[in-house]
Amino acid sequence: NGVSDVVSTTGGKGGGKVHHGPLVMTLSSIHVFVTESAQFCSILFFAWLCENYPPFSPGERVWDRDVFYGLCVVFFIGMLATVKEGTQTEILNRDQSEEWKGWMQYIFLMYHYYAAGETYNAIRVFITCYVWMTGFGNFSFFYMKRDFGAPRLLQMLWRLNFLVFMLMLVMNNTYITYYICPLHTFYFLLTYATMFVMPSLNHTNWGIRIKLMCVLGLIFLVWECFNGSIFNMIFGIFLSTDPVKGARTGTLWEWYFRTSLDKYSTIWGMLFALNFPAATHMLLKSEELPSSKQWAIKGVACSFWISAAVWWYRGPFQDAKNTYNMGNAFFAPVPMVAYILVRNISATGRKYYSNLPHFLGKLTLESYLMQYHVWLSNNALQLLTIVPGYPLINMICATCLFVFTSHRLNYLTLSLRGQLLPDNTQMCLQGAFHFVCTICAYQALGSLLLYSGAGVG
């Protein structure tokens, strides 16, 4: 069904396919592991060079409305030119989900490149959609597969954090600098905990609903009540108010700001996933009716949600940035549900998807992270300059490097995960232990070299 396809996109099997089998003590297996580890390290070294020793001084991000919207139109034309018929006709199928993530990611990246502040509210909705997918996809996986084992947990944590963790070490950055990763990690763990606690209730009519209402109440209590004192008490154990890179007002406030914008998005995704089979059944049953009755029913549903989206666009969406942020957690689901309904209202339309955003949709995590260093510079505050004096040519060249490195890192991240964290529980735990020990050993060696003054002078 449609749920299984979204699961494979947003959460299933750790968030992507496995390219190689588990790492074993054979020459061929070790050769693959060493080769791909070397490629991974080479790309990170290249990113470090772009960040610290760029060929030319970084450029400034300049808002150019004509170029920004012009490139969006070009991308839209590319979407139309690459429409193809897929093999899936389910609602919110995998191809469609990748397409959805891809076109949002394109606008999100362009927003950063051109400092497109006037599109902030739209970007805010896109991030909400991504967080919503975390709840929807992972809830669906746990609901259907009932798999709460260590491999599933470690594979997802690897997918969300391996690249960002290595970038933190290489670039000497903080976790909060790449805030999307901790955001998705936290809400994945929230979904995991929701389904893991008292799993016998997950498949009862009222048990799972009571669990979700309890989680909703807990979120309300922590983020909405007592002026954030409960939030500070919980997260103040790990976070501070001292200024650090990526959080000028301290990690505690930055984390509150980031999580509060989408505090309900994951629970909305879980509630949607719980009722998704019933909604899907109703839509599919309507498609068995004569055409006139079918489209009369669909027309009523579309009219309601399109009207709600128009109201949202003419109302909350027009608010200034700070005002909109306060209501985003409540209003963002309106255009999102309207999009899902309109995109899936036609059985014929569900068979087709655009390959251009579909390609980019598979690289959302890597493209988000690599934009900081191989497309932009100075932690996304400036532009990487390769061809000075020619901004469009420079962008094209930087984009080629950016897309290539993102695509390759996507492959390597999944491949290395498959080798170190296979589905076998014992091998997965052993791989995780060896990986942690190796990182700790290198970190200790680096600290020893710095302490001894090696390389300083």
Coordinates of C-alpha atoms in Angstrom, one line a residue:
N1 CA 0.0 0.0 0.0
G2 CA 0.9 3.7 -0.1
V3 CA 2.2 3.6 3.5
S4 CA 4.9 1.0 2.7
D5 CA 6.2 3.2 -0.1
V6 CA 6.5 6.3 2.1
V7 CA 8.1 4.2 4.8
S8 CA 10.8 3.1 2.4
T9 CA 11.4 6.8 1.5
T10 CA 11.3 8.4 4.9
G11 CA 12.2 5.7 7.3
G12 CA 12.2 2.1 6.1
K13 CA 15.4 0.1 6.4
G14 CA 17.2 3.0 8.0
G15 CA 16.2 5.5 5.3
G16 CA 17.7 4.0 2.1
K17 CA 18.9 0.8 0.3
V18 CA 22.0 -1.1 1.2
H19 CA 24.7 -1.3 -1.6
H20 CA 27.0 -3.9 0.0
G21 CA 26.8 -6.7 2.4
P22 CA 28.3 -6.8 5.9
L23 CA 32.0 -6.2 6.4
V24 CA 33.7 -9.5 6.8
M25 CA 37.4 -10.6 7.0
T26 CA 37.8 -11.3 3.3
L27 CA 40.0 -9.5 0.9
S28 CA 37.2 -8.3 -1.4
S29 CA 35.1 -7.1 1.5
I30 CA 38.0 -5.2 3.1
H31 CA 39.0 -3.8 -0.3
V32 CA 35.5 -2.3 -0.7
F33 CA 35.4 -0.9 2.8
V34 CA 38.9 0.7 2.5
T35 CA 38.2 2.1 -0.9
E36 CA 34.9 3.7 0.0
S37 CA 36.2 5.0 3.3
A38 CA 39.0 6.6 1.4
Q39 CA 36.6 8.2 -1.1
F40 CA 34.5 9.5 1.8
C41 CA 37.5 11.0 3.5
S42 CA 38.7 12.5 0.2
I43 CA 35.4 14.3 -0.3
L44 CA 35.5 15.7 3.3
F45 CA 39.1 16.9 2.7
F46 CA 37.9 18.6 -0.5
A47 CA 35.1 20.3 1.5
W48 CA 37.6 21.3 4.1
L49 CA 39.8 22.9 1.4
C50 CA 36.7 24.8 0.0
E51 CA 35.9 26.1 3.4
N52 CA 39.4 27.0 4.6
Y53 CA 41.5 27.5 1.5
P54 CA 39.1 28.5 -1.3
P55 CA 40.6 29.4 -4.7
F56 CA 39.2 33.0 -4.4
S57 CA 37.8 35.0 -1.6
P58 CA 34.2 34.0 -0.8
G59 CA 31.5 36.2 -2.4
E60 CA 28.5 37.8 -0.7
R61 CA 25.0 36.5 -1.0
V62 CA 22.9 39.0 -2.8
W63 CA 19.2 39.0 -3.1
D64 CA 18.1 39.2 -6.8
R65 CA 14.4 38.6 -7.2
D66 CA 14.6 38.3 -11.0
V67 CA 17.3 35.6 -11.0
F68 CA 15.8 33.7 -8.1
Y69 CA 12.3 33.4 -9.5
G70 CA 13.8 32.9 -13.0
L71 CA 15.8 29.9 -11.9
C72 CA 12.7 28.6 -10.1
V73 CA 10.8 28.8 -13.5
V74 CA 13.7 27.0 -15.2
F75 CA 13.5 24.3 -12.6
F76 CA 9.7 24.0 -13.0
I77 CA 10.2 23.6 -16.8
G78 CA 12.8 20.9 -16.1
M79 CA 10.2 19.2 -13.9
L80 CA 7.7 19.2 -16.8
A81 CA 10.3 18.0 -19.2
T82 CA 11.3 15.0 -17.0
V83 CA 7.8 13.7 -16.2
K84 CA 7.7 9.9 -16.5
E85 CA 5.3 7.1 -15.8
G86 CA 6.2 5.1 -12.7
T87 CA 5.2 1.7 -11.6
Q88 CA 3.4 2.8 -8.4
T89 CA -0.1 4.1 -8.3
E90 CA -0.5 4.2 -4.5
I91 CA -1.3 7.4 -2.6
L92 CA 1.9 9.1 -1.4
N93 CA 4.0 6.4 -3.2
R94 CA 7.7 6.4 -3.0
D95 CA 8.3 8.2 -6.3
Q96 CA 5.9 10.9 -5.4
S97 CA 7.4 11.4 -2.0
E98 CA 10.9 11.8 -3.4
E99 CA 9.5 14.3 -6.0
W100 CA 7.9 16.3 -3.2
K101 CA 11.1 16.4 -1.1
G102 CA 13.1 17.3 -4.2
W103 CA 11.2 20.4 -5.3
M104 CA 11.0 21.7 -1.8
Q105 CA 14.8 21.1 -1.4
Y106 CA 15.5 23.0 -4.5
I107 CA 13.7 26.1 -3.3
F108 CA 15.2 25.7 0.2
L109 CA 18.7 25.7 -1.3
M110 CA 18.0 28.7 -3.6
Y111 CA 16.7 30.5 -0.5
H112 CA 20.1 30.1 1.1
Y113 CA 22.1 30.9 -2.0
Y114 CA 20.3 34.1 -2.8
A115 CA 19.4 35.1 0.8
A116 CA 15.8 35.2 -0.3
G117 CA 14.4 36.5 2.9
E118 CA 11.0 37.3 1.4
T119 CA 10.3 33.6 0.9
Y120 CA 11.0 32.7 4.6
N121 CA 7.5 31.7 5.4
A122 CA 7.3 29.3 2.5
I123 CA 10.6 27.7 3.6
R124 CA 9.3 27.4 7.1
V125 CA 6.4 25.3 5.7
F126 CA 8.8 23.1 3.7
I127 CA 10.8 22.3 6.9
T128 CA 7.5 21.5 8.6
C129 CA 6.7 19.0 5.8
Y130 CA 10.1 17.3 6.3
V131 CA 9.5 17.0 10.1
W132 CA 6.0 15.8 9.4
M133 CA 7.4 13.1 7.1
T134 CA 9.6 11.9 10.0
G135 CA 6.6 11.2 12.1
F136 CA 4.5 9.8 9.3
G137 CA 7.1 7.5 7.8
N138 CA 8.6 6.2 11.0
F139 CA 5.2 5.7 12.7
S140 CA 4.1 3.7 9.6
F141 CA 7.2 1.6 9.7
F142 CA 6.9 0.7 13.4
Y143 CA 3.1 0.2 13.1
M144 CA 3.5 -2.3 10.2
K145 CA 6.9 -3.9 10.8
R146 CA 6.8 -3.9 14.7
D147 CA 10.6 -3.8 14.5
F148 CA 12.1 -1.9 17.5
G149 CA 15.5 -3.8 17.4
A150 CA 18.9 -2.3 17.7
P151 CA 19.7 -2.5 13.9
R152 CA 16.7 -0.4 13.0
L153 CA 17.6 2.2 15.7
L154 CA 21.3 2.4 14.9
Q155 CA 20.7 2.4 11.1
M156 CA 18.5 5.4 11.4
L157 CA 20.8 7.2 13.7
W158 CA 23.7 6.5 11.3
R159 CA 21.6 7.8 8.3
L160 CA 20.8 11.0 10.1
N161 CA 24.1 11.7 11.9
F162 CA 27.1 10.0 10.3
L163 CA 27.9 12.6 7.8
V164 CA 27.1 15.5 10.1
F165 CA 29.2 14.0 12.8
M166 CA 32.2 13.7 10.5
L167 CA 31.7 17.3 9.3
M168 CA 31.7 18.4 12.9
L169 CA 35.1 16.8 13.4
V170 CA 36.6 18.0 10.2
M171 CA 35.2 21.6 10.3
N172 CA 35.3 22.0 14.0
N173 CA 31.7 22.9 14.1
T174 CA 28.9 22.4 16.6
Y175 CA 26.0 20.0 16.2
I176 CA 23.5 22.9 16.3
T177 CA 25.2 24.5 13.3
Y178 CA 23.6 21.8 11.1
Y179 CA 20.3 22.2 13.0
I180 CA 18.2 20.1 10.6
C181 CA 20.0 16.9 11.7
P182 CA 19.5 17.2 15.5
L183 CA 15.9 18.3 14.7
H184 CA 15.1 15.2 12.7
T185 CA 17.1 13.0 15.1
F186 CA 15.1 14.2 18.1
Y187 CA 11.7 13.8 16.4
F188 CA 12.7 10.3 15.1
L189 CA 13.6 9.3 18.7
L190 CA 10.3 10.8 19.9
T191 CA 8.4 8.6 17.3
Y192 CA 10.5 5.6 18.3
A193 CA 9.8 6.0 22.0
T194 CA 6.1 6.6 21.3
M195 CA 5.8 3.2 19.5
F196 CA 8.3 1.4 21.7
V197 CA 6.6 2.1 25.0
M198 CA 3.8 -0.4 25.6
P199 CA 3.8 -1.7 22.0
S200 CA 0.9 -4.0 22.7
L201 CA -1.3 -0.8 22.6
N202 CA -0.2 0.1 19.1
H203 CA -2.7 -2.1 17.4
T204 CA -5.7 -1.4 19.6
N205 CA -8.4 1.1 18.6
W206 CA -8.1 3.3 21.6
G207 CA -4.7 2.4 23.0
I208 CA -2.7 3.9 20.3
R209 CA -4.9 7.0 20.2
I210 CA -4.5 7.5 24.0
K211 CA -0.7 7.1 23.6
L212 CA -0.6 9.8 20.9
M213 CA -2.8 12.1 23.0
C214 CA -0.4 11.6 25.9
V215 CA 2.5 12.6 23.7
L216 CA 0.6 15.6 22.4
G217 CA -0.1 16.6 26.0
L218 CA 3.6 16.2 26.9
I219 CA 4.7 18.4 24.0
F220 CA 2.2 21.0 25.1
L221 CA 3.4 20.9 28.7
V222 CA 7.1 21.1 27.8
W223 CA 6.9 23.8 25.1
E224 CA 3.8 25.8 26.0
C225 CA 3.5 25.9 29.8
F226 CA 5.3 27.7 32.6
N227 CA 7.2 30.0 30.3
G228 CA 9.5 27.3 29.1
S229 CA 10.7 26.4 32.6
I230 CA 10.1 22.7 32.1
F231 CA 11.9 22.8 28.7
N232 CA 14.9 24.5 30.4
M233 CA 14.9 22.0 33.2
I234 CA 15.0 19.0 30.8
F235 CA 17.3 20.3 28.1
G236 CA 19.4 22.6 30.4
I237 CA 21.1 19.4 31.5
F238 CA 22.8 19.1 28.1
L239 CA 22.7 22.6 26.7
S240 CA 23.9 26.0 27.8
T241 CA 23.3 29.7 27.4
D242 CA 26.9 30.4 26.4
P243 CA 27.5 31.6 22.9
V244 CA 28.9 29.0 20.5
K245 CA 29.4 28.6 16.8
G246 CA 25.9 28.3 15.3
A247 CA 24.2 29.6 18.4
R248 CA 25.1 33.1 19.3
T249 CA 22.5 33.1 22.2
G250 CA 23.5 29.7 23.4
T251 CA 22.5 26.2 22.4
L252 CA 19.6 26.1 24.9
W253 CA 17.8 29.0 23.3
E254 CA 18.6 27.9 19.8
W255 CA 17.3 24.4 20.4
Y256 CA 14.1 25.9 21.9
F257 CA 13.6 28.1 18.9
R258 CA 14.2 25.3 16.3
T259 CA 12.1 22.7 18.1
S260 CA 9.2 25.0 19.0
L261 CA 8.7 26.0 15.3
D262 CA 7.7 22.4 14.5
K263 CA 6.9 21.0 18.0
Y264 CA 3.6 19.5 16.7
S265 CA 4.7 18.5 13.2
T266 CA 5.8 15.0 14.1
I267 CA 2.7 14.2 16.1
W268 CA 0.6 15.5 13.2
G269 CA 2.5 13.1 11.0
M270 CA 1.9 10.2 13.4
L271 CA -1.8 11.0 13.6
F272 CA -2.0 11.3 9.9
A273 CA -0.3 7.9 9.5
L274 CA -2.7 6.3 12.0
N275 CA -5.7 7.4 9.9
F276 CA -4.0 7.2 6.5
P277 CA -5.3 3.6 5.7
A278 CA -8.9 4.6 6.3
A279 CA -8.5 7.8 4.3
T280 CA -6.9 5.9 1.5
H281 CA -9.6 3.3 1.5
M282 CA -12.3 6.0 1.2
L283 CA -10.5 7.6 -1.7
L284 CA -10.0 4.3 -3.5
K285 CA -13.6 3.3 -2.9
S286 CA -14.8 6.6 -4.4
E287 CA -12.8 5.8 -7.6
E288 CA -14.9 2.7 -8.1
L289 CA -18.0 4.9 -8.5
P290 CA -19.2 6.3 -11.8
S291 CA -17.1 9.2 -13.0
S292 CA -19.7 11.9 -12.2
K293 CA -20.2 10.7 -8.6
Q294 CA -16.5 10.1 -8.1
W295 CA -15.5 13.6 -9.1
A296 CA -18.4 15.2 -7.2
I297 CA -17.0 13.6 -4.0
K298 CA -13.5 14.6 -4.9
G299 CA -14.5 18.0 -5.9
V300 CA -16.1 18.7 -2.5
A301 CA -12.9 17.5 -0.7
C302 CA -10.6 19.5 -2.9
S303 CA -12.8 22.6 -2.7
F304 CA -12.7 22.5 1.1
W305 CA -8.9 22.1 1.4
I306 CA -8.1 24.5 -1.4
S307 CA -10.3 27.1 0.2
A308 CA -8.5 26.5 3.5
A309 CA -5.2 26.8 1.8
V310 CA -6.3 30.1 0.1
W311 CA -7.4 31.4 3.5
W312 CA -4.0 30.4 5.0
Y313 CA -2.2 32.1 2.1
R314 CA -4.1 35.3 2.3
G315 CA -4.0 35.3 6.1
P316 CA -1.3 33.8 8.3
F317 CA 1.2 33.4 5.4
Q318 CA 1.3 37.1 4.9
D319 CA 2.4 37.8 8.4
A320 CA 5.9 39.1 9.1
K321 CA 8.6 36.5 10.0
N322 CA 8.4 36.6 13.8
T323 CA 4.6 36.7 13.8
Y324 CA 4.4 33.8 11.4
N325 CA 6.8 31.7 13.4
M326 CA 4.4 31.8 16.4
G327 CA 1.6 30.2 14.4
N328 CA 3.6 27.9 12.0
A329 CA 3.1 24.8 14.1
F330 CA -0.6 25.2 13.9
F331 CA -1.2 26.5 10.4
A332 CA 1.5 24.8 8.3
P333 CA -0.5 21.5 8.0
V334 CA -3.2 23.3 6.1
P335 CA -1.3 23.9 2.8
M336 CA 0.5 20.5 3.3
V337 CA -2.7 18.5 3.5
A338 CA -4.1 20.5 0.5
Y339 CA -1.0 19.6 -1.5
I340 CA -1.2 15.9 -0.6
L341 CA -4.9 15.8 -1.6
V342 CA -4.6 17.6 -4.9
R343 CA -1.4 15.7 -5.8
N344 CA -3.2 12.4 -5.2
I345 CA -6.8 13.2 -6.3
S346 CA -6.3 11.6 -9.7
A347 CA -5.5 7.9 -10.1
T348 CA -3.8 8.7 -13.4
G349 CA -1.8 11.6 -11.9
R350 CA -0.5 9.2 -9.2
K351 CA 1.2 7.1 -11.8
Y352 CA 3.4 9.9 -13.0
Y353 CA 6.3 11.8 -11.3
S354 CA 9.0 14.2 -12.3
N355 CA 12.5 12.7 -12.4
L356 CA 14.4 16.0 -11.8
P357 CA 13.1 16.6 -8.3
H358 CA 12.9 12.9 -7.7
F359 CA 16.7 12.8 -8.1
L360 CA 17.2 15.7 -5.8
G361 CA 14.8 14.3 -3.3
K362 CA 17.1 11.3 -2.7
L363 CA 19.9 13.8 -1.7
T364 CA 18.1 16.0 0.7
L365 CA 20.3 15.2 3.7
E366 CA 23.6 15.4 1.8
S367 CA 22.7 18.5 -0.2
Y368 CA 21.6 20.2 3.0
L369 CA 24.9 19.5 4.7
M370 CA 27.3 20.0 1.7
Q371 CA 25.7 23.4 0.8
Y372 CA 27.5 24.8 3.9
H373 CA 31.0 24.1 2.5
V374 CA 30.9 23.1 -1.2
W375 CA 28.3 25.5 -2.6
L376 CA 28.3 28.2 0.0
S377 CA 31.1 29.1 2.3
N378 CA 31.8 30.2 5.9
N379 CA 29.0 27.9 7.2
A380 CA 26.6 29.1 4.5
L381 CA 27.1 32.8 5.2
Q382 CA 28.9 33.5 2.0
L383 CA 29.3 32.0 -1.5
L384 CA 32.0 29.7 -2.7
T385 CA 33.8 31.6 -5.5
I386 CA 35.4 29.6 -8.3
V387 CA 34.9 32.0 -11.3
P388 CA 35.1 35.5 -9.8
G389 CA 33.3 38.3 -11.6
Y390 CA 30.8 35.9 -13.3
P391 CA 28.1 35.1 -10.7
L392 CA 25.9 32.8 -12.9
I393 CA 28.9 30.9 -14.3
N394 CA 30.3 30.6 -10.8
M395 CA 27.0 29.3 -9.6
I396 CA 26.9 26.6 -12.4
C397 CA 30.4 25.4 -11.6
A398 CA 29.9 25.4 -7.9
T399 CA 26.5 23.6 -8.4
C400 CA 28.2 20.8 -10.4
L401 CA 30.7 20.2 -7.6
F402 CA 28.0 20.4 -5.0
V403 CA 25.7 17.9 -6.7
F404 CA 28.5 15.5 -7.5
T405 CA 29.8 15.5 -3.9
S406 CA 26.3 15.2 -2.4
H407 CA 25.4 12.3 -4.7
R408 CA 28.6 10.4 -4.0
L409 CA 28.3 11.0 -0.2
N410 CA 24.7 9.7 -0.3
Y411 CA 26.0 6.5 -1.9
L412 CA 28.9 6.1 0.5
T413 CA 26.9 6.8 3.6
L414 CA 24.4 4.1 2.7
S415 CA 27.1 1.7 1.6
L416 CA 29.3 2.1 4.7
R417 CA 26.2 1.7 6.9
G418 CA 25.3 -1.5 5.2
Q419 CA 28.8 -2.8 5.8
L420 CA 29.1 -1.7 9.5
L421 CA 25.5 -1.9 10.6
P422 CA 23.8 -4.9 8.9
D423 CA 20.4 -6.2 9.8
N424 CA 21.9 -9.0 11.9
T425 CA 21.7 -7.7 15.5
Q426 CA 25.0 -9.1 16.8
M427 CA 27.0 -7.9 13.7
C428 CA 25.3 -4.5 13.9
L429 CA 26.2 -4.1 17.6
Q430 CA 29.7 -5.2 16.9
G431 CA 30.0 -2.8 14.0
A432 CA 28.7 0.1 16.1
F433 CA 31.1 -0.7 18.9
H434 CA 34.1 -0.9 16.6
F435 CA 33.2 2.3 14.9
V436 CA 32.8 4.2 18.2
C437 CA 36.2 2.8 19.4
T438 CA 37.9 3.8 16.2
I439 CA 36.6 7.4 16.3
C440 CA 37.5 7.7 20.0
A441 CA 41.0 6.5 19.3
Y442 CA 41.5 9.0 16.5
Q443 CA 40.0 11.8 18.6
A444 CA 42.4 10.9 21.5
L445 CA 45.3 10.9 19.1
G446 CA 44.4 14.3 17.7
S447 CA 44.0 15.7 21.2
L448 CA 47.4 14.4 22.1
L449 CA 49.0 15.9 19.1
L450 CA 47.4 19.3 19.8
Y451 CA 48.4 19.1 23.5
S452 CA 52.0 18.3 22.5
G453 CA 52.0 21.3 20.1
A454 CA 52.6 19.2 17.0
G455 CA 51.9 21.2 13.9
V456 CA 51.6 24.5 15.7
G457 CA 53.9 27.3 14.7

